[in-house]
Short mmCIF file of C-alpha atoms and ligand atoms in Angstrom, two decimals:
data_model
loop_
_atom_site.label_atom_id
_atom_site.label_comp_id
_atom_site.label_asym_id
_atom_site.label_seq_id
_atom_site.Cartn_x
_atom_site.Cartn_y
_atom_site.Cartn_z
CA MET A 1 -144.06 42.03 15.72
CA ALA A 2 -141.95 38.99 16.67
CA ALA A 3 -138.21 39.21 16.33
CA ARG A 4 -136.86 38.27 12.93
CA GLN A 5 -134.94 35.04 13.34
CA SER A 6 -132.43 34.86 10.55
CA SER A 7 -130.63 37.73 8.87
CA PHE A 8 -131.17 38.32 5.19
CA ARG A 9 -127.65 37.11 4.45
CA ASP A 10 -128.18 33.90 6.47
CA SER A 11 -131.44 33.30 4.66
CA VAL A 12 -129.87 33.52 1.22
CA ASP A 13 -127.01 31.28 2.29
CA ARG A 14 -129.34 28.73 3.85
CA MET A 15 -131.52 28.54 0.80
CA PHE A 16 -128.48 28.18 -1.38
CA THR A 17 -126.90 25.49 0.79
CA HIS A 18 -130.14 23.52 0.87
CA ALA A 19 -130.31 23.44 -2.92
CA ALA A 20 -126.60 22.80 -3.44
CA GLY A 21 -126.83 19.87 -1.00
CA LEU A 22 -129.22 18.15 -3.43
CA MET A 23 -126.64 18.32 -6.24
CA SER A 24 -123.36 16.50 -6.62
CA LEU A 25 -120.98 19.36 -7.12
CA ALA A 26 -117.20 18.99 -7.50
CA PRO A 27 -115.42 19.21 -4.09
CA GLY A 28 -115.07 22.83 -2.99
CA LEU A 29 -117.24 24.24 -5.74
CA GLU A 30 -120.25 24.79 -3.50
CA GLU A 31 -118.24 27.11 -1.30
CA LYS A 32 -116.65 28.89 -4.21
CA ILE A 33 -120.06 29.68 -5.70
CA ARG A 34 -121.60 30.71 -2.35
CA VAL A 35 -118.99 33.14 -1.08
CA CYS A 36 -118.89 36.76 -2.07
CA ASN A 37 -115.68 37.50 -3.99
CA SER A 38 -115.11 41.00 -2.69
CA THR A 39 -116.77 43.98 -1.10
CA TYR A 40 -115.39 47.45 -1.41
CA THR A 41 -116.31 50.00 1.25
CA VAL A 42 -115.70 53.60 0.56
CA ARG A 43 -116.07 56.66 2.79
CA PHE A 44 -115.93 59.91 0.93
CA GLY A 45 -116.58 63.51 1.82
CA VAL A 46 -118.70 66.02 -0.02
CA ARG A 47 -118.81 69.71 0.93
CA LEU A 48 -122.51 70.56 1.30
CA ARG A 49 -124.39 73.20 3.23
CA GLY A 50 -121.16 74.80 4.44
CA GLN A 51 -119.53 71.65 5.86
CA ILE A 52 -118.01 68.35 4.81
CA HIS A 53 -120.39 65.40 5.00
CA THR A 54 -118.96 61.90 5.02
CA PHE A 55 -120.90 59.18 3.18
CA THR A 56 -120.41 55.39 3.30
CA GLY A 57 -120.88 53.38 0.14
CA TYR A 58 -120.44 49.73 -0.88
CA ARG A 59 -120.03 47.78 -4.07
CA SER A 60 -119.98 44.07 -3.63
CA VAL A 61 -118.95 41.58 -6.32
CA HIS A 62 -120.39 38.20 -5.60
CA SER A 63 -119.29 36.19 -8.59
CA GLU A 64 -117.23 36.95 -11.67
CA HIS A 65 -117.83 33.66 -13.43
CA MET A 66 -119.23 35.95 -16.11
CA GLU A 67 -118.35 39.57 -16.72
CA PRO A 68 -119.43 42.23 -16.49
CA VAL A 69 -121.00 41.75 -13.11
CA LYS A 70 -124.39 43.38 -12.72
CA GLY A 71 -126.67 44.70 -10.07
CA GLY A 72 -128.35 47.85 -8.75
CA ILE A 73 -127.22 50.61 -6.43
CA ARG A 74 -129.47 51.28 -3.49
CA TYR A 75 -129.76 54.56 -1.58
CA SER A 76 -131.08 53.92 1.88
CA LEU A 77 -130.08 54.43 5.51
CA ASP A 78 -130.47 50.70 6.03
CA VAL A 79 -127.71 49.81 3.57
CA ASN A 80 -124.95 47.75 5.17
CA GLN A 81 -122.32 45.29 4.06
CA ASP A 82 -124.31 42.16 4.93
CA GLU A 83 -127.30 43.35 2.97
CA VAL A 84 -125.27 44.40 -0.07
CA GLU A 85 -123.48 41.03 -0.10
CA ALA A 86 -126.76 39.09 0.15
CA LEU A 87 -128.24 41.17 -2.66
CA ALA A 88 -125.11 40.62 -4.80
CA ALA A 89 -125.45 36.86 -4.30
CA LEU A 90 -129.03 37.01 -5.38
CA MET A 91 -127.99 38.88 -8.54
CA THR A 92 -125.63 36.01 -9.41
CA TYR A 93 -128.38 33.40 -9.09
CA LYS A 94 -130.95 35.63 -10.78
CA CYS A 95 -128.75 36.28 -13.82
CA ALA A 96 -127.93 32.59 -14.16
CA LEU A 97 -131.55 31.53 -13.86
CA VAL A 98 -132.83 33.94 -16.55
CA GLU A 99 -129.72 33.45 -18.70
CA VAL A 100 -128.43 36.98 -18.85
CA PRO A 101 -124.68 36.73 -19.26
CA PHE A 102 -123.56 38.54 -16.17
CA GLY A 103 -122.05 37.78 -12.76
CA GLY A 104 -123.67 39.22 -9.62
CA SER A 105 -122.93 42.51 -7.92
CA LYS A 106 -124.75 45.08 -5.81
CA GLY A 107 -124.03 48.49 -4.43
CA GLY A 108 -125.42 50.79 -1.84
CA LEU A 109 -124.99 54.19 -0.36
CA CYS A 110 -125.96 54.86 3.24
CA ILE A 111 -128.09 57.89 2.71
CA ASP A 112 -131.66 59.10 3.11
CA PRO A 113 -132.29 60.42 -0.40
CA ARG A 114 -135.18 62.54 0.83
CA ALA A 115 -132.89 64.48 3.16
CA TRP A 116 -130.98 66.05 0.23
CA ASN A 117 -132.07 68.27 -2.65
CA GLU A 118 -131.49 67.38 -6.30
CA ASP A 119 -128.24 69.41 -6.69
CA GLU A 120 -126.82 67.81 -3.56
CA LEU A 121 -127.78 64.32 -4.63
CA GLU A 122 -126.12 64.92 -7.99
CA ARG A 123 -122.88 65.95 -6.35
CA ILE A 124 -122.94 62.96 -4.01
CA THR A 125 -123.75 60.56 -6.85
CA ARG A 126 -121.00 61.97 -9.10
CA ARG A 127 -118.50 61.67 -6.27
CA PHE A 128 -119.53 58.09 -5.52
CA THR A 129 -119.19 57.26 -9.25
CA TYR A 130 -115.65 58.64 -9.22
CA GLU A 131 -114.78 56.35 -6.28
CA LEU A 132 -116.27 53.32 -8.03
CA SER A 133 -114.59 54.13 -11.32
CA ARG A 134 -111.18 54.32 -9.70
CA ARG A 135 -111.55 50.67 -8.80
CA ASN A 136 -113.26 49.41 -11.96
CA LEU A 137 -116.44 49.00 -10.02
CA ILE A 138 -118.27 50.80 -12.75
CA SER A 139 -117.22 49.84 -16.28
CA PRO A 140 -119.04 48.61 -19.42
CA SER A 141 -116.95 45.44 -19.46
CA GLN A 142 -116.50 44.76 -15.76
CA ASN A 143 -119.23 46.09 -13.56
CA VAL A 144 -122.51 47.67 -14.67
CA PRO A 145 -124.72 49.20 -11.98
CA ALA A 146 -128.42 49.90 -12.35
CA PRO A 147 -131.28 51.46 -10.31
CA ASP A 148 -132.53 49.87 -7.10
CA MET A 149 -134.41 51.14 -4.07
CA GLY A 150 -133.99 54.94 -3.76
CA THR A 151 -132.39 55.39 -7.18
CA GLY A 152 -133.77 55.71 -10.70
CA GLU A 153 -133.18 57.08 -14.15
CA ARG A 154 -131.90 60.40 -12.81
CA GLU A 155 -129.11 58.91 -10.75
CA MET A 156 -128.14 56.56 -13.58
CA ALA A 157 -127.86 59.51 -16.02
CA TRP A 158 -125.55 61.28 -13.52
CA MET A 159 -123.43 58.15 -13.15
CA ALA A 160 -123.20 57.66 -16.94
CA ASP A 161 -122.21 61.24 -17.46
CA ALA A 162 -119.63 61.16 -14.63
CA TYR A 163 -118.11 57.97 -16.06
CA LYS A 164 -118.00 59.48 -19.58
CA ARG A 165 -116.09 62.49 -18.29
CA LEU A 166 -113.55 60.20 -16.67
CA HIS A 167 -113.25 58.01 -19.82
CA PRO A 168 -113.81 60.30 -22.78
CA ASP A 169 -112.14 57.90 -25.18
CA ASP A 170 -114.36 54.92 -24.30
CA ILE A 171 -116.81 54.51 -27.14
CA ASN A 172 -118.84 52.14 -24.97
CA ALA A 173 -119.04 54.52 -22.00
CA LYS A 174 -122.86 54.60 -22.06
CA ALA A 175 -122.95 50.89 -21.32
CA CYS A 176 -121.27 51.50 -17.93
CA VAL A 177 -124.71 51.68 -16.28
CA THR A 178 -128.28 50.66 -17.19
CA GLY A 179 -131.65 52.15 -16.32
CA LYS A 180 -130.76 55.48 -17.93
CA PRO A 181 -133.35 57.78 -19.38
CA ARG A 182 -133.93 57.17 -23.12
CA HIS A 183 -132.30 60.42 -24.14
CA ALA A 184 -129.13 59.37 -22.23
CA GLY A 185 -128.91 55.97 -23.88
CA GLY A 186 -131.68 54.12 -22.02
CA ILE A 187 -134.16 51.68 -23.52
CA ASP A 188 -137.94 51.86 -23.75
CA GLY A 189 -139.63 49.73 -21.09
CA ARG A 190 -136.79 49.66 -18.56
CA VAL A 191 -138.55 51.79 -15.93
CA GLU A 192 -141.50 49.42 -15.61
CA ALA A 193 -139.49 46.27 -16.47
CA THR A 194 -139.48 44.69 -12.98
CA GLY A 195 -143.23 45.23 -12.52
CA ARG A 196 -143.90 44.03 -16.02
CA GLY A 197 -141.79 40.93 -15.29
CA VAL A 198 -143.90 40.22 -12.20
CA GLN A 199 -147.02 40.38 -14.38
CA TYR A 200 -145.52 38.07 -17.03
CA ALA A 201 -144.39 35.70 -14.28
CA LEU A 202 -147.89 35.52 -12.85
CA ARG A 203 -149.43 35.00 -16.26
CA GLU A 204 -147.01 32.11 -16.78
CA VAL A 205 -147.96 30.58 -13.40
CA PHE A 206 -151.61 30.76 -14.46
CA ARG A 207 -150.83 28.77 -17.63
CA HIS A 208 -149.68 25.78 -15.55
CA ASP A 209 -152.65 23.84 -14.14
CA ASP A 210 -150.41 21.62 -12.01
CA VAL A 211 -148.78 24.61 -10.29
CA MET A 212 -152.17 26.31 -9.87
CA LYS A 213 -153.52 23.15 -8.29
CA ARG A 214 -150.69 23.08 -5.77
CA ALA A 215 -151.50 26.63 -4.82
CA GLY A 216 -155.23 25.84 -4.58
CA LEU A 217 -156.01 28.34 -7.29
CA GLU A 218 -158.10 28.01 -10.42
CA GLY A 219 -159.33 30.05 -13.30
CA ALA A 220 -157.87 33.29 -14.65
CA LEU A 221 -156.08 36.23 -13.09
CA ALA A 222 -159.21 38.34 -13.59
CA GLY A 223 -161.01 38.80 -10.26
CA LYS A 224 -158.24 37.33 -8.13
CA ARG A 225 -157.65 39.24 -4.89
CA VAL A 226 -154.13 40.65 -4.70
CA ILE A 227 -152.27 42.35 -1.81
CA VAL A 228 -149.33 44.55 -2.77
CA GLN A 229 -146.81 45.62 -0.14
CA GLY A 230 -144.86 48.68 -1.30
CA LEU A 231 -146.01 51.02 -4.03
CA GLY A 232 -142.58 52.04 -5.25
CA ASN A 233 -141.47 51.52 -8.82
CA VAL A 234 -141.87 47.71 -8.78
CA GLY A 235 -145.06 47.49 -6.69
CA TYR A 236 -146.76 50.32 -8.52
CA HIS A 237 -146.17 48.91 -12.01
CA ALA A 238 -147.06 45.36 -10.99
CA ALA A 239 -150.27 46.56 -9.33
CA GLN A 240 -151.14 48.84 -12.18
CA PHE A 241 -150.63 46.18 -14.93
CA LEU A 242 -152.38 43.45 -13.00
CA SER A 243 -155.44 45.58 -12.21
CA CYS A 244 -155.76 47.43 -15.53
CA GLU A 245 -154.69 44.78 -17.99
CA ASP A 246 -155.45 41.45 -16.29
CA LYS A 247 -158.43 42.72 -14.28
CA ALA A 248 -157.13 41.36 -10.97
CA LEU A 249 -158.50 43.07 -7.87
CA VAL A 250 -155.84 44.81 -5.79
CA THR A 251 -157.73 44.59 -2.54
CA CYS A 252 -154.98 45.95 -0.29
CA VAL A 253 -151.93 48.15 -0.65
CA ILE A 254 -149.48 48.38 2.20
CA GLU A 255 -147.15 51.35 2.51
CA ARG A 256 -144.85 52.89 5.14
CA ASP A 257 -147.68 54.66 6.97
CA GLY A 258 -150.34 51.94 6.93
CA ALA A 259 -152.61 50.00 4.63
CA ILE A 260 -155.54 50.72 2.34
CA LEU A 261 -158.13 48.03 1.89
CA ASN A 262 -160.98 47.82 -0.58
CA PRO A 263 -162.63 44.47 -1.50
CA GLN A 264 -163.87 46.01 -4.75
CA GLY A 265 -160.32 46.76 -5.85
CA ILE A 266 -158.19 49.85 -5.36
CA ASN A 267 -157.63 52.41 -8.11
CA ILE A 268 -153.85 52.21 -8.22
CA ASP A 269 -153.22 55.42 -10.18
CA ALA A 270 -155.48 57.43 -7.88
CA LEU A 271 -153.68 56.01 -4.82
CA ARG A 272 -150.30 56.82 -6.30
CA GLY A 273 -151.47 60.34 -7.02
CA HIS A 274 -152.57 60.64 -3.39
CA ILE A 275 -149.20 59.38 -2.11
CA ARG A 276 -147.40 61.85 -4.38
CA SER A 277 -149.41 64.83 -3.15
CA THR A 278 -149.64 63.97 0.56
CA GLY A 279 -146.54 61.80 1.18
CA GLY A 280 -148.55 58.75 2.37
CA ILE A 281 -151.68 56.66 1.93
CA LYS A 282 -153.56 58.04 4.97
CA GLY A 283 -156.62 60.04 3.90
CA PHE A 284 -157.08 58.19 0.59
CA VAL A 285 -160.82 58.04 -0.10
CA GLY A 286 -160.77 54.96 -2.31
CA GLY A 287 -160.52 52.44 0.57
CA GLU A 288 -160.50 51.83 4.32
CA TYR A 289 -157.30 53.00 6.06
CA ARG A 290 -155.57 50.85 8.67
CA GLU A 291 -152.59 52.05 10.66
CA ASN A 292 -151.00 48.62 11.16
CA GLY A 293 -149.70 48.25 7.61
CA LEU A 294 -147.65 45.08 7.96
CA GLY A 295 -150.52 43.44 9.84
CA ALA A 296 -152.41 43.59 6.56
CA LEU A 297 -150.04 41.05 4.99
CA GLU A 298 -152.13 38.57 6.93
CA GLU A 299 -155.42 39.54 5.22
CA ALA A 300 -157.25 36.97 3.12
CA CYS A 301 -156.25 37.08 -0.56
CA ASP A 302 -155.26 34.89 -3.45
CA ILE A 303 -151.94 36.47 -4.31
CA LEU A 304 -149.51 38.34 -2.07
CA ILE A 305 -146.91 40.54 -3.70
CA PRO A 306 -144.24 41.81 -1.31
CA ALA A 307 -142.54 44.52 -3.41
CA ALA A 308 -140.52 46.54 -0.93
CA ILE A 309 -137.79 45.31 1.39
CA GLU A 310 -136.35 42.08 2.66
CA SER A 311 -137.58 39.88 5.56
CA VAL A 312 -141.18 41.23 5.89
CA ILE A 313 -142.49 37.71 6.07
CA HIS A 314 -140.72 36.01 8.92
CA GLU A 315 -141.15 33.38 11.59
CA GLY A 316 -143.41 35.75 13.55
CA ASN A 317 -146.12 36.13 10.91
CA ALA A 318 -145.68 33.26 8.42
CA GLU A 319 -148.28 31.07 10.19
CA ARG A 320 -150.89 33.75 9.72
CA ILE A 321 -150.37 34.52 6.05
CA GLN A 322 -153.57 33.61 4.19
CA ALA A 323 -152.42 34.04 0.55
CA LYS A 324 -152.38 30.99 -1.67
CA LEU A 325 -149.50 32.25 -3.76
CA ILE A 326 -146.70 34.64 -2.89
CA ILE A 327 -144.77 36.26 -5.67
CA GLU A 328 -141.57 37.89 -4.45
CA ALA A 329 -141.32 41.18 -6.36
CA ALA A 330 -138.76 42.42 -3.74
CA ASN A 331 -135.45 40.75 -3.07
CA GLY A 332 -135.55 38.47 -0.03
CA PRO A 333 -138.98 39.39 1.41
CA VAL A 334 -139.39 35.88 2.94
CA THR A 335 -136.83 34.69 5.49
CA ALA A 336 -135.53 31.11 5.39
CA ASP A 337 -137.53 30.26 8.52
CA ALA A 338 -140.72 31.70 7.06
CA ASP A 339 -140.02 29.85 3.81
CA GLU A 340 -140.13 26.53 5.67
CA ILE A 341 -143.35 27.38 7.43
CA LEU A 342 -145.06 28.50 4.27
CA LYS A 343 -143.86 25.46 2.39
CA ARG A 344 -145.29 23.20 5.11
CA ARG A 345 -148.58 25.08 4.86
CA GLY A 346 -148.74 24.45 1.07
CA ILE A 347 -148.39 28.10 0.08
CA VAL A 348 -146.62 28.37 -3.27
CA ILE A 349 -143.82 30.92 -3.45
CA VAL A 350 -142.62 32.26 -6.80
CA PRO A 351 -139.06 33.17 -5.76
CA ASP A 352 -137.37 36.54 -6.03
CA MET A 353 -134.53 35.39 -8.22
CA TYR A 354 -137.13 34.64 -10.88
CA ALA A 355 -140.08 36.93 -10.03
CA ASN A 356 -138.15 40.21 -10.03
CA ALA A 357 -135.68 39.35 -12.79
CA GLY A 358 -137.49 41.61 -15.29
CA GLY A 359 -135.32 44.56 -14.33
CA VAL A 360 -131.99 42.92 -15.01
CA THR A 361 -133.35 41.26 -18.15
CA VAL A 362 -134.23 44.60 -19.70
CA SER A 363 -130.95 46.02 -18.40
CA TYR A 364 -129.28 43.37 -20.47
CA PHE A 365 -131.18 44.57 -23.56
CA GLU A 366 -130.14 48.13 -22.77
CA TRP A 367 -126.46 47.12 -22.40
CA VAL A 368 -126.60 45.29 -25.74
CA LYS A 369 -128.22 48.35 -27.33
CA ASN A 370 -125.45 50.59 -25.97
CA LEU A 371 -122.70 48.33 -27.20
CA SER A 372 -124.26 47.93 -30.62
CA GLN A 373 -124.84 51.74 -30.76
CA ILE A 374 -128.25 51.22 -32.40
CA SER A 375 -131.78 51.08 -31.05
CA LEU A 376 -133.63 47.80 -31.15
CA GLY A 377 -135.58 47.25 -34.38
CA ARG A 378 -134.19 50.19 -36.26
CA LEU A 379 -132.80 48.11 -39.12
CA GLU A 380 -135.70 45.63 -39.44
CA ARG A 381 -138.85 47.59 -38.73
CA ARG A 382 -139.66 49.05 -42.16
CA HIS A 383 -138.43 45.96 -43.90
CA GLU A 384 -140.80 43.89 -41.81
CA GLU A 385 -143.63 46.28 -42.73
CA ALA A 386 -142.78 46.07 -46.44
CA ARG A 387 -142.95 42.27 -46.40
CA ALA A 388 -146.25 42.36 -44.54
CA ARG A 389 -147.58 44.80 -47.17
CA LEU A 390 -146.44 42.49 -49.98
CA LEU A 391 -148.37 39.64 -48.44
CA ILE A 392 -151.56 41.68 -47.90
CA GLU A 393 -151.44 43.07 -51.43
CA GLU A 394 -150.94 39.61 -52.88
CA LEU A 395 -153.91 38.27 -50.89
CA GLU A 396 -156.02 41.17 -52.06
CA ARG A 397 -154.97 40.54 -55.69
CA ILE A 398 -155.90 36.85 -55.41
CA SER A 399 -159.16 37.80 -53.81
CA SER A 400 -160.14 40.15 -56.61
CA ASP A 401 -158.79 37.89 -59.40
CA THR A 402 -160.72 34.85 -58.15
CA GLY A 403 -163.72 36.85 -57.03
CA THR A 404 -163.58 35.25 -53.55
CA ASN A 405 -164.00 38.68 -51.99
CA PHE A 406 -162.63 37.76 -48.58
CA GLU A 407 -162.43 40.46 -45.93
CA LEU A 408 -159.75 40.80 -43.29
CA ALA A 409 -160.95 41.28 -39.70
CA ARG A 410 -161.18 44.90 -38.57
CA GLY A 411 -157.91 46.21 -37.27
CA PHE A 412 -155.97 43.17 -38.54
CA LYS A 413 -154.42 44.98 -41.49
CA GLU A 414 -153.12 47.92 -39.48
CA ALA A 415 -151.74 45.64 -36.77
CA PHE A 416 -150.12 43.29 -39.27
CA LEU A 417 -148.61 46.18 -41.20
CA THR A 418 -146.95 47.77 -38.19
CA GLY A 419 -143.40 46.58 -37.58
CA ALA A 420 -142.29 46.12 -33.96
CA ASP A 421 -140.77 49.14 -32.24
CA GLU A 422 -138.28 49.04 -29.39
CA LEU A 423 -140.90 48.76 -26.68
CA GLU A 424 -142.60 45.83 -28.35
CA LEU A 425 -139.30 44.08 -28.82
CA VAL A 426 -138.35 44.65 -25.22
CA ARG A 427 -141.68 43.24 -24.06
CA SER A 428 -141.34 40.25 -26.33
CA GLY A 429 -137.84 39.50 -25.07
CA LEU A 430 -138.96 39.91 -21.46
CA ASP A 431 -142.02 37.73 -21.89
CA ASP A 432 -139.94 35.03 -23.55
CA THR A 433 -137.41 35.18 -20.72
CA MET A 434 -140.10 34.91 -18.03
CA ARG A 435 -141.82 32.01 -19.72
CA GLU A 436 -138.76 29.98 -20.47
CA SER A 437 -137.16 30.45 -17.06
CA PHE A 438 -140.36 29.42 -15.34
CA LYS A 439 -140.55 26.26 -17.41
CA LYS A 440 -136.98 25.37 -16.48
CA MET A 441 -137.68 25.87 -12.77
CA LYS A 442 -140.88 23.93 -12.95
CA GLU A 443 -139.29 21.04 -14.80
CA VAL A 444 -136.73 20.61 -12.01
CA TRP A 445 -139.40 21.00 -9.34
CA MET A 446 -141.75 18.40 -10.79
CA SER A 447 -139.13 15.89 -11.87
CA ASN A 448 -137.04 15.62 -8.71
CA PRO A 449 -138.91 14.56 -5.52
CA LYS A 450 -136.15 16.07 -3.36
CA VAL A 451 -136.82 19.49 -4.82
CA GLU A 452 -139.79 20.57 -2.80
CA ASP A 453 -140.45 24.01 -4.09
CA LEU A 454 -139.86 26.51 -6.89
CA ARG A 455 -137.17 28.37 -4.98
CA THR A 456 -135.03 25.29 -4.55
CA ALA A 457 -135.62 24.51 -8.22
CA GLY A 458 -134.51 28.03 -9.15
CA TYR A 459 -131.34 27.58 -7.15
CA VAL A 460 -130.65 24.19 -8.71
CA VAL A 461 -130.97 25.62 -12.22
CA ALA A 462 -128.79 28.59 -11.39
CA ILE A 463 -126.13 26.60 -9.54
CA ARG A 464 -125.95 24.05 -12.34
CA ARG A 465 -125.33 26.79 -14.89
CA ILE A 466 -122.74 28.59 -12.72
CA SER A 467 -120.93 25.34 -11.99
CA ASN A 468 -120.78 24.55 -15.71
CA VAL A 469 -119.03 27.86 -16.26
CA TYR A 470 -116.63 27.23 -13.36
CA ASN A 471 -115.85 23.75 -14.65
CA SER A 472 -114.61 25.20 -17.88
CA LEU A 473 -112.66 28.01 -16.20
CA GLY A 474 -109.03 27.35 -15.43
CA LEU A 475 -109.13 27.90 -11.66
N1 LIG B 1 -131.85 46.42 -9.00
C1 LIG B 1 -132.44 45.48 -9.85
C2 LIG B 1 -132.40 44.07 -9.26
O1 LIG B 1 -132.30 43.89 -8.09
C3 LIG B 1 -131.92 45.58 -11.27
C4 LIG B 1 -130.50 45.21 -11.46
C5 LIG B 1 -129.98 45.50 -12.86
O2 LIG B 1 -130.74 45.87 -13.73
O3 LIG B 1 -128.78 45.30 -13.04
O4 LIG B 1 -132.54 43.11 -9.93
#
C-alpha cells in the first residue's frame, strides 16, 4: 500500500480551509472556528493483575459556541491527540450541519479493549470518568460523551453510574452521557442510529435525480452492488438494513482479516454470527475469501461504504476505486488528497459529517429525554390512538347510515389506530434530520459554482451556522 500523504488532522483542516475560503467570514473568524479550543490529556493508574497499569486518555473540546459539547469516546491503541482533535472538529461541523444544538468534542483512551476482561474494563472506565468529571469534561450541561469505536452501551452505563455517584444531587445526572442501555436511561434506536442514518442518507440521495445523474446511477437501491468496509456497529447495521429492507446487494464485506465477496449478495447476519464465533471472516461459507482486505475496496460496485477507520482511501488507491458513490459511514475515511482525485474522477462522496450524523442526532433525542425525565411519546400516544379511533368510528357510522358500505384496506385500521412509540418517533426524527440536512447541502452545492462537491457544501452550511452563533457572542 502506498504511503498515506496527509494526516487525518491535516485532511480535516484542508477541507475546512477550502470551504471557508469560498465564504466571506469576518476577519479572524475562520481561524477561531478551525482551531481546537482545548485538549486535556490524562495519565492515570489502575491496580490490575497485581500491578499498577498507567493509561493515557484524552478529551478534546473543539468548539464551545454551543454547550454542552458532544462527541464519542474511543477505546483503541491508535488513539492520539491529533486524531482526537480532528474527530472533535468533525463533531462541531456535524452537529452544526444536522442542527443538533451542541459544540464538538471527542475523547479517547489508549487501550486495546480486547486485552482486558469486563471487570477490569469497568474499573478503568470508572477511573477515567472520575478524571473527566474533575475537569467538567463529563457533565449534562457542559460535555456529554457517547459511544465510539471500541465502546458501547456497557461503557456508557458505567460512566453514567460513576458520574451519578460523584454528583448524587444532580437530577440531570443521566444526561451526562448518551448511548446508554434503555434500562439506564437510554433511548430506543440509539444502538443502530448511525447505521440507520446511513440508510436514510442513501435513500435521500436516491430521491434526487440530479445527484444520481452526477454519480452515474439510476433506479432504486434494490439490486445495487454495495461494498462495506468494517462490520462493527455502524457497518453491520447499515449493511443489514440496506440488504434486508432496501434489497441492495452487499457484494463485499471487508474486515481486519480479509474480505468476503459474493456477487449474489452476502447474508449479513450469518457473516456477523461467523465473526462472533470465530473472531474473523475467514472460513465463512457464504462467499469467496480474499486475504487482501483493503484491496477489495477497489472492486467494482455501485456504492462503497467505508465504515471503520480514517484514511483508508488515500492517494495510493483513490485512482483505482471503482464505486460510483462513496458514503462515509466512518469519520474521515477519505484523505484530502484522495478527495481531490475522486472529485476529478466524478465519484460522488456523501461526506462523513452528514452520512454518519445519525448517532449524534439520536444522542440528542436521548439527552432531551433525560432532561425532560419522560420517554418520548408517553403523553401523546394513547391520546393519538383515541383520536384515530374517533375518526374511524365516525367513518363507519357514516358508512352504515348512508349505506355506502365502504371497506378500509386490510391492515389500515390497525396501523392507523396504533400511536407512535419511542422507536417510531426516534426514526421519524432521524429521517427528517437526514432529509432536511441533505437538501440544505445540495442546495448550496447546486447553487454555487465554486462549491464543487457535497463535502464543501456541508462545510459551508456548517461554517455559516457556527459563524452566525459567533457573531452574536460577545467575544
Ligand atoms: N461517536 C459518534 C460520532 O462520531 C456519536 C457521537 C455522539 O453521539 O455524541 O458521531
